[in-house]
Tab-separated table of C-alpha atoms in Angstrom:
chain	number	residue	atom	x	y	z
A	9	GLN	CA	0.000	0.000	0.000
A	10	VAL	CA	0.999	3.612	-0.409
A	11	GLN	CA	3.176	4.732	2.462
A	12	LEU	CA	4.995	7.949	3.256
A	13	VAL	CA	7.277	8.182	6.285
A	14	GLU	CA	8.668	11.497	7.422
A	15	SER	CA	11.718	11.926	9.635
A	16	GLY	CA	14.252	14.520	10.694
A	17	GLY	CA	12.156	16.633	13.021
A	18	GLY	CA	13.408	17.824	16.381
A	19	VAL	CA	14.043	20.787	18.654
A	20	VAL	CA	16.311	23.452	17.210
A	21	GLN	CA	17.230	27.024	18.020
A	22	PRO	CA	16.064	30.001	15.973
A	23	GLY	CA	18.334	30.773	13.046
A	24	THR	CA	19.555	27.209	12.648
A	25	SER	CA	18.855	24.618	9.959
A	26	LEU	CA	17.135	21.265	9.708
A	27	ARG	CA	16.532	18.781	6.914
A	28	LEU	CA	13.395	16.692	6.766
A	29	SER	CA	13.089	13.491	4.754
A	30	CYS	CA	10.079	11.619	3.429
A	31	VAL	CA	10.567	8.044	2.238
A	32	ALA	CA	7.881	6.736	-0.091
A	33	SER	CA	6.847	3.187	-0.904
A	34	GLY	CA	3.980	1.325	-2.539
A	35	PHE	CA	3.818	3.444	-5.693
A	36	THR	CA	5.984	4.616	-8.579
A	37	PHE	CA	7.583	7.585	-6.862
A	38	ASN	CA	9.039	9.228	-9.958
A	39	THR	CA	5.620	9.692	-11.564
A	40	TYR	CA	4.086	11.770	-8.780
A	41	ALA	CA	4.451	15.347	-7.612
A	42	ILE	CA	4.897	15.618	-3.848
A	43	HIS	CA	3.847	18.278	-1.339
A	44	TRP	CA	5.009	19.416	2.081
A	45	VAL	CA	2.314	20.763	4.370
A	46	ARG	CA	2.630	21.835	7.999
A	47	GLN	CA	0.321	22.321	10.935
A	48	ALA	CA	1.180	24.367	13.996
A	49	PRO	CA	-0.372	23.202	17.295
A	50	GLY	CA	-4.069	23.975	17.341
A	51	ARG	CA	-3.940	25.578	13.895
A	52	GLY	CA	-5.051	24.687	10.392
A	53	LEU	CA	-3.158	23.180	7.512
A	54	GLU	CA	-0.576	25.375	5.787
A	55	TRP	CA	0.975	24.378	2.503
A	56	VAL	CA	4.756	24.731	2.413
A	57	ALA	CA	6.101	23.541	-0.930
A	58	ALA	CA	5.598	21.213	-3.875
A	59	ILE	CA	7.889	19.566	-6.397
A	60	SER	CA	7.117	18.038	-9.763
A	61	SER	CA	7.672	14.360	-10.461
A	62	ASP	CA	10.974	14.983	-12.232
A	63	GLY	CA	12.144	17.574	-9.719
A	64	ASN	CA	12.445	20.311	-12.280
A	65	ASN	CA	9.606	22.470	-11.018
A	66	LYS	CA	9.402	23.688	-7.445
A	67	TYR	CA	6.816	25.859	-5.748
A	68	TYR	CA	6.896	27.549	-2.351
A	69	ALA	CA	4.630	29.384	0.042
A	70	ASP	CA	5.604	33.015	0.492
A	71	SER	CA	6.235	32.346	4.184
A	72	VAL	CA	9.166	30.008	3.410
A	73	LYS	CA	10.422	31.272	0.059
A	74	GLY	CA	14.167	31.899	0.177
A	75	ARG	CA	14.598	29.899	3.402
A	76	PHE	CA	13.305	26.411	2.540
A	77	THR	CA	14.323	24.189	-0.370
A	78	ILE	CA	12.382	21.185	-1.570
A	79	SER	CA	14.169	18.434	-3.466
A	80	ARG	CA	13.841	14.767	-4.303
A	81	ASP	CA	15.974	11.757	-5.130
A	82	ASN	CA	13.884	9.515	-7.328
A	83	SER	CA	16.497	6.755	-7.154
A	84	LYS	CA	15.843	6.563	-3.420
A	85	SER	CA	12.099	7.363	-3.510
A	86	THR	CA	12.853	10.131	-1.062
A	87	LEU	CA	11.700	13.716	-0.714
A	88	TYR	CA	13.586	16.354	1.245
A	89	LEU	CA	12.886	19.719	2.810
A	90	GLN	CA	15.948	21.756	3.711
A	91	MET	CA	14.900	24.398	6.212
A	92	ASN	CA	17.292	27.274	6.920
A	93	SER	CA	17.021	30.369	9.117
A	94	LEU	CA	14.330	28.718	11.170
A	95	ARG	CA	11.921	30.865	13.151
A	96	ALA	CA	9.616	30.158	16.044
A	97	GLU	CA	6.656	30.366	13.662
A	98	ASP	CA	8.047	27.419	11.693
A	99	SER	CA	7.249	25.159	14.641
A	100	ALA	CA	4.733	22.608	13.421
A	101	VAL	CA	4.103	19.037	12.397
A	102	TYR	CA	5.338	18.635	8.847
A	103	TYR	CA	3.554	16.210	6.541
A	104	CYS	CA	4.545	15.020	3.091
A	105	GLY	CA	1.759	14.144	0.702
A	106	ARG	CA	1.571	12.338	-2.617
A	107	GLY	CA	0.226	14.615	-5.322
A	108	GLY	CA	-0.633	13.617	-8.827
A	109	THR	CA	0.823	13.733	-12.260
A	110	TYR	CA	0.954	17.496	-12.048
A	111	SER	CA	2.200	19.736	-9.252
A	112	SER	CA	-1.244	21.352	-9.267
A	113	ASP	CA	-2.833	18.066	-8.206
A	114	GLY	CA	-3.692	17.891	-4.554
A	115	ALA	CA	-2.408	15.154	-2.307
A	116	ASP	CA	-4.363	11.933	-1.925
A	117	CYS	CA	-2.218	10.360	0.768
A	118	TRP	CA	-0.238	11.817	3.672
A	119	GLY	CA	2.452	10.562	6.009
A	120	GLN	CA	2.124	10.595	9.784
A	121	GLY	CA	4.231	13.722	10.096
A	122	THR	CA	7.366	14.827	11.920
A	123	LEU	CA	7.411	17.514	14.608
A	124	VAL	CA	9.681	20.522	14.333
A	125	THR	CA	10.063	22.805	17.333
A	126	VAL	CA	12.029	26.009	17.002
A	127	SER	CA	12.807	27.412	20.430
A	128	SER	CA	15.636	29.001	22.324
B	8	GLN	CA	-9.577	38.716	2.271
B	9	ALA	CA	-8.554	35.066	2.338
B	10	VAL	CA	-8.577	33.094	-0.908
B	11	LEU	CA	-10.737	30.347	0.662
B	12	THR	CA	-13.155	30.939	3.533
B	13	GLN	CA	-14.767	28.197	5.568
B	14	PRO	CA	-17.107	28.577	8.547
B	15	ALA	CA	-15.163	27.885	11.730
B	16	SER	CA	-17.715	25.452	13.078
B	17	LEU	CA	-20.861	23.547	12.232
B	18	SER	CA	-23.097	21.314	14.300
B	19	ALA	CA	-25.534	18.684	13.091
B	20	SER	CA	-27.419	15.715	14.464
B	21	PRO	CA	-26.698	12.053	13.794
B	22	GLY	CA	-28.510	10.846	10.701
B	23	ALA	CA	-28.917	14.366	9.344
B	24	SER	CA	-26.984	15.956	6.484
B	25	ALA	CA	-24.281	18.583	6.789
B	26	SER	CA	-23.294	20.992	4.049
B	27	LEU	CA	-19.796	22.417	4.474
B	28	THR	CA	-18.997	25.422	2.341
B	29	CYS	CA	-15.746	26.724	0.951
B	30	THR	CA	-16.186	30.210	-0.467
B	31	LEU	CA	-13.714	31.568	-2.961
B	32	ARG	CA	-12.588	35.168	-2.784
B	33	SER	CA	-14.380	37.594	-5.048
B	34	GLY	CA	-12.687	37.640	-8.448
B	35	ILE	CA	-11.749	33.970	-8.302
B	36	ASN	CA	-14.343	31.958	-10.200
B	37	VAL	CA	-15.200	28.664	-8.522
B	38	GLY	CA	-16.149	27.184	-11.883
B	39	THR	CA	-12.573	26.921	-13.040
B	40	TYR	CA	-11.168	25.190	-9.985
B	41	ARG	CA	-10.881	21.633	-8.843
B	42	ILE	CA	-11.666	21.660	-5.120
B	43	TYR	CA	-10.138	19.069	-2.814
B	44	TRP	CA	-11.649	18.099	0.546
B	45	TYR	CA	-9.813	16.597	3.525
B	46	GLN	CA	-10.929	15.266	6.875
B	47	GLN	CA	-8.672	15.444	9.905
B	48	LYS	CA	-9.237	13.949	13.322
B	49	PRO	CA	-7.210	14.949	16.396
B	50	GLY	CA	-3.703	13.543	16.434
B	51	SER	CA	-3.967	12.176	12.889
B	52	PRO	CA	-2.819	13.379	9.489
B	53	PRO	CA	-5.395	14.691	7.022
B	54	GLN	CA	-7.319	12.123	5.014
B	55	TYR	CA	-8.249	12.762	1.398
B	56	LEU	CA	-12.001	12.608	0.838
B	57	LEU	CA	-12.647	13.709	-2.727
B	58	LYS	CA	-12.031	16.255	-5.422
B	59	TYR	CA	-14.662	18.020	-7.454
B	60	ARG	CA	-14.599	20.316	-10.459
B	61	SER	CA	-17.836	19.279	-12.133
B	62	ASP	CA	-20.117	16.271	-12.294
B	63	SER	CA	-17.971	14.968	-15.134
B	64	ASP	CA	-14.684	15.739	-13.390
B	65	LYS	CA	-14.724	14.396	-9.881
B	66	GLN	CA	-13.090	11.629	-7.884
B	67	GLN	CA	-13.925	9.903	-4.635
B	68	GLY	CA	-11.025	8.979	-2.401
B	69	SER	CA	-10.262	5.308	-2.012
B	70	GLY	CA	-12.538	3.789	0.608
B	71	VAL	CA	-14.454	7.017	1.179
B	72	PRO	CA	-18.184	6.328	1.625
B	73	SER	CA	-20.562	7.631	-1.013
B	74	ARG	CA	-22.377	9.652	1.644
B	75	PHE	CA	-19.524	12.144	1.188
B	76	SER	CA	-20.052	14.109	-2.011
B	77	GLY	CA	-18.873	17.305	-3.630
B	78	SER	CA	-20.621	20.024	-5.552
B	79	LYS	CA	-20.478	23.724	-6.301
B	80	ASP	CA	-22.791	26.664	-5.823
B	81	ALA	CA	-21.898	29.075	-8.582
B	82	SER	CA	-24.201	31.772	-7.257
B	83	ALA	CA	-22.308	31.751	-3.970
B	84	ASN	CA	-18.949	31.155	-5.650
B	85	ALA	CA	-18.419	28.223	-3.319
B	86	GLY	CA	-17.496	24.585	-3.223
B	87	ILE	CA	-19.622	22.311	-1.059
B	88	LEU	CA	-18.918	19.090	0.792
B	89	LEU	CA	-22.159	17.315	1.597
B	90	ILE	CA	-22.147	14.614	4.231
B	91	SER	CA	-25.368	12.674	4.445
B	92	GLY	CA	-26.449	10.248	7.140
B	93	LEU	CA	-24.117	11.793	9.685
B	94	GLN	CA	-22.371	9.450	12.061
B	95	SER	CA	-20.491	10.199	15.253
B	96	GLU	CA	-17.247	9.193	13.515
B	97	ASP	CA	-17.705	12.103	11.085
B	98	GLU	CA	-16.893	14.531	13.866
B	99	ALA	CA	-13.656	16.095	12.673
B	100	ASP	CA	-12.046	19.111	11.042
B	101	TYR	CA	-12.661	19.517	7.332
B	102	TYR	CA	-10.421	21.476	4.964
B	103	CYS	CA	-10.907	22.545	1.376
B	104	MET	CA	-8.001	23.176	-0.963
B	105	ILE	CA	-7.320	24.567	-4.428
B	106	TRP	CA	-4.316	25.205	-6.605
B	107	HIS	CA	-4.190	28.963	-7.229
B	108	SER	CA	-1.454	31.159	-8.675
B	109	SER	CA	1.150	28.379	-8.607
B	110	ALA	CA	0.490	27.529	-4.994
B	111	VAL	CA	-1.713	25.317	-2.879
B	112	VAL	CA	-4.241	27.203	-0.790
B	113	PHE	CA	-6.117	25.681	2.131
B	114	GLY	CA	-9.233	27.032	3.717
B	115	GLY	CA	-9.104	27.680	7.440
B	116	GLY	CA	-11.089	24.533	8.178
B	117	THR	CA	-14.509	23.752	9.624
B	118	LYS	CA	-14.906	21.882	12.878
B	119	LEU	CA	-17.902	19.591	12.482
B	120	THR	CA	-19.621	18.501	15.666
B	121	VAL	CA	-22.117	15.652	15.525
B	122	LEU	CA	-24.449	15.796	18.498
């Protein structure tokens, strides 16, 4: 079955960096766009970034543009989110989600999430 | 004004129907968008329910009961998630989503209470 497993979360200080990973299985990874979405405690869903199936097209929310970088390694069925210059407001559970053929397709399956806490 | 607006909360009785709305900002025509709907229960990731653009362009999520359905109200410029035959297990947060201006946009979510 389709499975997405996020990892890499933790407690970090403001201004530092963190890299999240999302390992996919159960589907042909290199034919799907993938999204990162986050959810701060008690808040709604906030989209973070998306990447096309071949990795050539990347899209970001204004709130993370210039600080976060989405990438993928199709040979490893793995998605990454490099997060730099972290701020307290980046604290959230981060989910990766399988999109569709196009980056504009919404996700139809999500991982369990990984928690990022940015605090001094 | 937010791109997508959802009522913060909605209550309905078991066995009744609930209509959850997702209103698009003025100037953004609901007719051109595919609207996605997600259900999220506390402590769990979101679950995909369905997507709806038109009656000829829609998809139900795998394993999602047919009592969950999508539609649009063009006069209100809104997408609608209709849940019929409400059950206690339907109590959850519901989010709508569109792809707009090269980005994903989520509505703020509606907390559905079944009582």
